[in-house]
PDB file of C-alpha atoms in Angstrom:
ATOM      1  CA  UNK A 559       0.024   0.006  -0.007  1.00 51.00           C
ATOM      2  CA  UNK A 560       2.786   2.410   0.797  1.00 56.00           C
ATOM      3  CA  UNK A 561       4.334   1.865  -2.593  1.00 61.00           C
ATOM      4  CA  UNK A 562       1.040   2.668  -4.194  1.00 59.00           C
ATOM      5  CA  UNK A 563       0.807   6.055  -2.369  1.00 63.00           C
ATOM      6  CA  UNK A 564       4.411   6.831  -3.209  1.00 65.00           C
ATOM      7  CA  UNK A 565       3.824   6.291  -6.865  1.00 62.00           C
ATOM      8  CA  UNK A 566       0.702   8.498  -6.821  1.00 64.00           C
ATOM      9  CA  UNK A 567       2.678  11.188  -4.944  1.00 68.00           C
ATOM     10  CA  UNK A 568       5.052  11.278  -7.930  1.00 65.00           C
ATOM     11  CA  UNK A 569       2.350  12.771  -9.954  1.00 61.00           C
ATOM     12  CA  UNK A 570       2.308  15.873  -7.805  1.00 67.00           C
ATOM     13  CA  UNK A 571       6.004  16.591  -8.480  1.00 66.00           C
ATOM     14  CA  UNK A 572       6.601  19.781 -10.649  1.00 60.00           C
ATOM     15  CA  UNK A 573       7.857  19.479 -14.154  1.00 62.00           C
ATOM     16  CA  UNK A 574       8.521  16.291 -16.021  1.00 75.00           C
ATOM     17  CA  UNK A 575      10.549  14.570 -13.363  1.00 74.00           C
ATOM     18  CA  UNK A 576       7.374  12.649 -12.156  1.00 77.00           C
ATOM     19  CA  UNK A 577       6.594  11.486 -15.683  1.00 81.00           C
ATOM     20  CA  UNK A 578      10.109  10.239 -16.324  1.00 82.00           C
ATOM     21  CA  UNK A 579      10.161   8.263 -12.910  1.00 81.00           C
ATOM     22  CA  UNK A 580       6.762   6.799 -13.564  1.00 81.00           C
ATOM     23  CA  UNK A 581       7.634   5.666 -17.056  1.00 86.00           C
ATOM     24  CA  UNK A 582      10.846   4.145 -15.696  1.00 85.00           C
ATOM     25  CA  UNK A 583       8.655   2.216 -13.098  1.00 83.00           C
ATOM     26  CA  UNK A 584       6.419   0.900 -15.802  1.00 84.00           C
ATOM     27  CA  UNK A 585       9.358  -1.426 -16.676  1.00 84.00           C
ATOM     28  CA  UNK A 586       9.777  -2.622 -13.058  1.00 84.00           C
ATOM     29  CA  UNK A 587       9.999  -6.413 -12.583  1.00 86.00           C
ATOM     30  CA  UNK A 588       7.134  -6.342 -10.045  1.00 85.00           C
ATOM     31  CA  UNK A 589       3.835  -6.534 -11.836  1.00 84.00           C
ATOM     32  CA  UNK A 590       2.028  -4.574  -9.136  1.00 84.00           C
ATOM     33  CA  UNK A 591       4.450  -1.722  -9.282  1.00 83.00           C
ATOM     34  CA  UNK A 592       4.331  -1.854 -13.110  1.00 84.00           C
ATOM     35  CA  UNK A 593       0.654  -1.385 -13.226  1.00 86.00           C
ATOM     36  CA  UNK A 594       0.528   1.156 -10.500  1.00 84.00           C
ATOM     37  CA  UNK A 595       3.054   3.230 -12.272  1.00 83.00           C
ATOM     38  CA  UNK A 596       1.096   2.965 -15.519  1.00 87.00           C
ATOM     39  CA  UNK A 597      -2.104   4.045 -13.878  1.00 85.00           C
ATOM     40  CA  UNK A 598      -0.362   7.058 -12.321  1.00 83.00           C
ATOM     41  CA  UNK A 599       1.386   7.923 -15.559  1.00 85.00           C
ATOM     42  CA  UNK A 600      -2.026   7.944 -17.174  1.00 86.00           C
ATOM     43  CA  UNK A 601      -2.953  10.780 -14.934  1.00 82.00           C
ATOM     44  CA  UNK A 602      -0.178  13.014 -16.218  1.00 83.00           C
ATOM     45  CA  UNK A 603      -1.609  15.332 -18.861  1.00 84.00           C
ATOM     46  CA  UNK A 604       0.071  16.771 -21.875  1.00 87.00           C
ATOM     47  CA  UNK A 605       1.780  16.127 -25.086  1.00 88.00           C
ATOM     48  CA  UNK A 606       5.093  14.993 -23.402  1.00 88.00           C
ATOM     49  CA  UNK A 607       3.208  12.399 -21.475  1.00 88.00           C
ATOM     50  CA  UNK A 608       1.545  11.170 -24.743  1.00 91.00           C
ATOM     51  CA  UNK A 609       4.999  10.875 -26.233  1.00 90.00           C
ATOM     52  CA  UNK A 610       6.379   9.167 -23.128  1.00 90.00           C
ATOM     53  CA  UNK A 611       3.585   6.490 -23.255  1.00 92.00           C
ATOM     54  CA  UNK A 612       4.115   6.058 -26.941  1.00 92.00           C
ATOM     55  CA  UNK A 613       7.781   5.355 -26.377  1.00 91.00           C
ATOM     56  CA  UNK A 614       7.067   3.091 -23.592  1.00 90.00           C
ATOM     57  CA  UNK A 615       4.696   1.051 -26.084  1.00 91.00           C
ATOM     58  CA  UNK A 616       7.521   1.119 -28.659  1.00 90.00           C
ATOM     59  CA  UNK A 617      10.065  -0.366 -26.042  1.00 89.00           C
ATOM     60  CA  UNK A 618       7.800  -2.954 -24.412  1.00 87.00           C
ATOM     61  CA  UNK A 619       8.926  -6.565 -25.007  1.00 81.00           C
ATOM     62  CA  UNK A 620       6.892  -8.375 -27.626  1.00 72.00           C
ATOM     63  CA  UNK A 621       5.385 -10.594 -24.882  1.00 73.00           C
ATOM     64  CA  UNK A 622       3.708  -7.516 -23.188  1.00 82.00           C
ATOM     65  CA  UNK A 623       0.447  -7.703 -25.003  1.00 84.00           C
ATOM     66  CA  UNK A 624      -1.605  -6.947 -21.948  1.00 87.00           C
ATOM     67  CA  UNK A 625       0.387  -3.693 -21.180  1.00 88.00           C
ATOM     68  CA  UNK A 626       0.282  -2.925 -24.925  1.00 91.00           C
ATOM     69  CA  UNK A 627      -3.390  -3.215 -25.204  1.00 92.00           C
ATOM     70  CA  UNK A 628      -3.753  -0.774 -22.280  1.00 91.00           C
ATOM     71  CA  UNK A 629      -1.284   1.721 -23.806  1.00 93.00           C
ATOM     72  CA  UNK A 630      -3.039   1.515 -27.226  1.00 93.00           C
ATOM     73  CA  UNK A 631      -6.303   2.429 -25.465  1.00 92.00           C
ATOM     74  CA  UNK A 632      -4.724   5.175 -23.462  1.00 92.00           C
ATOM     75  CA  UNK A 633      -3.129   6.745 -26.345  1.00 93.00           C
ATOM     76  CA  UNK A 634      -6.504   6.735 -28.236  1.00 91.00           C
ATOM     77  CA  UNK A 635      -8.363   8.322 -25.380  1.00 91.00           C
ATOM     78  CA  UNK A 636      -5.621  11.103 -24.939  1.00 91.00           C
ATOM     79  CA  UNK A 637      -6.897  12.286 -28.554  1.00 89.00           C
ATOM     80  CA  UNK A 638      -3.346  13.577 -29.235  1.00 90.00           C
ATOM     81  CA  UNK A 639      -1.905  13.138 -32.818  1.00 89.00           C
ATOM     82  CA  UNK A 640       1.509  12.709 -31.182  1.00 89.00           C
ATOM     83  CA  UNK A 641       0.349   9.066 -30.550  1.00 92.00           C
ATOM     84  CA  UNK A 642       0.073   8.280 -34.382  1.00 92.00           C
ATOM     85  CA  UNK A 643       3.651   7.133 -35.088  1.00 92.00           C
ATOM     86  CA  UNK A 644       3.662   4.901 -32.014  1.00 93.00           C
ATOM     87  CA  UNK A 645       0.262   3.355 -32.920  1.00 95.00           C
ATOM     88  CA  UNK A 646       1.533   2.687 -36.481  1.00 94.00           C
ATOM     89  CA  UNK A 647       4.484   0.867 -35.022  1.00 93.00           C
ATOM     90  CA  UNK A 648       2.199  -1.042 -32.753  1.00 93.00           C
ATOM     91  CA  UNK A 649       0.303  -2.420 -35.802  1.00 94.00           C
ATOM     92  CA  UNK A 650       3.497  -4.404 -36.618  1.00 91.00           C
ATOM     93  CA  UNK A 651       4.647  -5.258 -33.183  1.00 91.00           C
ATOM     94  CA  UNK A 652       1.411  -6.438 -31.824  1.00 90.00           C
ATOM     95  CA  UNK A 653      -0.637  -8.022 -34.639  1.00 89.00           C
ATOM     96  CA  UNK A 654      -3.247  -9.565 -32.170  1.00 90.00           C
ATOM     97  CA  UNK A 655      -4.014  -5.877 -31.325  1.00 91.00           C
ATOM     98  CA  UNK A 656      -4.566  -4.828 -35.082  1.00 93.00           C
ATOM     99  CA  UNK A 657      -8.099  -4.080 -34.877  1.00 93.00           C
ATOM    100  CA  UNK A 658      -7.854  -2.036 -31.477  1.00 93.00           C
ATOM    101  CA  UNK A 659      -4.883  -0.221 -32.860  1.00 94.00           C
ATOM    102  CA  UNK A 660      -6.505   0.634 -36.267  1.00 94.00           C
ATOM    103  CA  UNK A 661      -9.581   1.909 -34.374  1.00 92.00           C
ATOM    104  CA  UNK A 662      -7.384   4.193 -32.231  1.00 92.00           C
ATOM    105  CA  UNK A 663      -5.681   5.476 -35.429  1.00 93.00           C
ATOM    106  CA  UNK A 664      -9.038   5.902 -37.121  1.00 92.00           C
ATOM    107  CA  UNK A 665     -10.350   7.896 -34.020  1.00 90.00           C
ATOM    108  CA  UNK A 666      -7.283  10.129 -34.057  1.00 89.00           C
ATOM    109  CA  UNK A 667      -7.010  10.867 -37.684  1.00 88.00           C
ATOM    110  CA  UNK A 668     -10.496  10.468 -39.150  1.00 88.00           C
ATOM    111  CA  UNK A 669      -9.166   8.036 -41.779  1.00 89.00           C
ATOM    112  CA  UNK A 670      -9.716   4.297 -41.828  1.00 92.00           C
ATOM    113  CA  UNK A 671      -6.928   2.371 -43.381  1.00 93.00           C
ATOM    114  CA  UNK A 672      -7.400  -0.984 -41.525  1.00 94.00           C
ATOM    115  CA  UNK A 673      -4.584  -2.860 -39.890  1.00 95.00           C
ATOM    116  CA  UNK A 674      -1.832  -2.232 -42.530  1.00 94.00           C
ATOM    117  CA  UNK A 675       1.106  -0.447 -41.051  1.00 94.00           C
ATOM    118  CA  UNK A 676       2.526   0.026 -44.514  1.00 93.00           C
ATOM    119  CA  UNK A 677      -0.759   1.902 -45.597  1.00 93.00           C
ATOM    120  CA  UNK A 678      -0.589   4.056 -42.426  1.00 93.00           C
ATOM    121  CA  UNK A 679       2.970   5.018 -43.104  1.00 91.00           C
ATOM    122  CA  UNK A 680       2.158   5.906 -46.675  1.00 89.00           C
ATOM    123  CA  UNK A 681      -0.786   8.047 -45.422  1.00 89.00           C
ATOM    124  CA  UNK A 682       1.353   9.745 -42.927  1.00 87.00           C
ATOM    125  CA  UNK A 683       3.737  10.776 -45.635  1.00 83.00           C
ATOM    126  CA  UNK A 684       0.726  11.885 -47.853  1.00 78.00           C
ATOM    127  CA  UNK A 685       1.366   9.139 -50.460  1.00 49.00           C
ATOM    128  CA  UNK A 686      -1.662   7.306 -51.862  1.00 49.00           C
ATOM    129  CA  UNK A 687      -1.274   3.599 -51.806  1.00 48.00           C
ATOM    130  CA  UNK A 688      -3.470   0.664 -53.192  1.00 46.00           C
ATOM    131  CA  UNK A 689      -5.916   2.903 -54.779  1.00 44.00           C
ATOM    132  CA  UNK A 690      -6.672   4.740 -51.497  1.00 46.00           C
ATOM    133  CA  UNK A 691      -6.598   8.437 -52.001  1.00 42.00           C
ATOM    134  CA  UNK A 692      -4.652   9.928 -49.017  1.00 43.00           C
ATOM    135  CA  UNK A 693      -6.286  12.888 -47.401  1.00 48.00           C
ATOM    136  CA  UNK A 694      -3.229  15.168 -47.605  1.00 46.00           C
ATOM    137  CA  UNK A 695      -4.827  17.896 -45.279  1.00 53.00           C
ATOM    138  CA  UNK A 696      -5.173  15.321 -42.534  1.00 51.00           C
ATOM    139  CA  UNK A 697      -1.663  13.968 -42.995  1.00 51.00           C
ATOM    140  CA  UNK A 698      -0.298  17.384 -43.031  1.00 53.00           C
ATOM    141  CA  UNK A 699      -2.232  18.225 -39.913  1.00 51.00           C
ATOM    142  CA  UNK A 700      -0.841  15.197 -37.957  1.00 51.00           C
ATOM    143  CA  UNK A 701       2.714  15.846 -39.146  1.00 50.00           C
ATOM    144  CA  UNK A 702       2.605  19.652 -38.126  1.00 51.00           C
ATOM    145  CA  UNK A 703       1.234  18.684 -34.647  1.00 50.00           C
ATOM    146  CA  UNK A 704       3.905  16.180 -34.284  1.00 52.00           C
ATOM    147  CA  UNK A 705       6.704  18.945 -34.624  1.00 51.00           C
ATOM    148  CA  UNK A 706       7.985  19.079 -31.051  1.00 48.00           C
ATOM    149  CA  UNK A 707      11.061  20.441 -29.439  1.00 49.00           C
ATOM    150  CA  UNK A 708      13.603  17.502 -29.600  1.00 49.00           C
ATOM    151  CA  UNK A 709      15.353  18.643 -26.444  1.00 51.00           C
ATOM    152  CA  UNK A 710      12.041  18.263 -24.492  1.00 50.00           C
ATOM    153  CA  UNK A 711      12.009  14.551 -25.638  1.00 46.00           C
ATOM    154  CA  UNK A 712      15.460  13.450 -24.565  1.00 48.00           C
ATOM    155  CA  UNK A 713      14.309  12.654 -21.130  1.00 48.00           C
ATOM    156  CA  UNK A 714      12.250   9.679 -22.549  1.00 46.00           C
ATOM    157  CA  UNK A 715      15.290   8.188 -24.321  1.00 47.00           C
ATOM    158  CA  UNK A 716      16.271   4.719 -22.890  1.00 45.00           C
ATOM    159  CA  UNK A 717      19.356   5.141 -20.631  1.00 50.00           C
ATOM    160  CA  UNK A 718      22.490   3.436 -21.850  1.00 47.00           C
ATOM    161  CA  UNK A 719      23.519   0.321 -19.818  1.00 43.00           C
TER     162      UNK A 719
END
């Protein structure tokens, strides 16, 4: 119980230190700490939190489908286009979550390209593929919204061993 309260107290720290600590704890070997840290990280608002959760999704081991499913859902409900590239990558990494991930992408972009990561990448570049006419205005909007200060993102990079 004490660990639970300590993790939730992290959310109250100023700046992005709390988010960084919570995302690190999402990789903890203890499942209870991992899930509590994830729940606490979900409570952190903002673009950097979306990106941090997206990077967590990208770095999960392939046998972490349960955590991946929760991350896909969280990225969808955040309604932040910064989640789009991470969700596209999740289409390949977690084929069992294809429909859920495609639904999240459709909800975020207003475009339905199914479960093909290749088609989603082409859409993101604004290139039509397989007869689908890419909606360039939507692709440009998502790419523009993804233009974030790289220095602000460095804190989410995995630490070197």
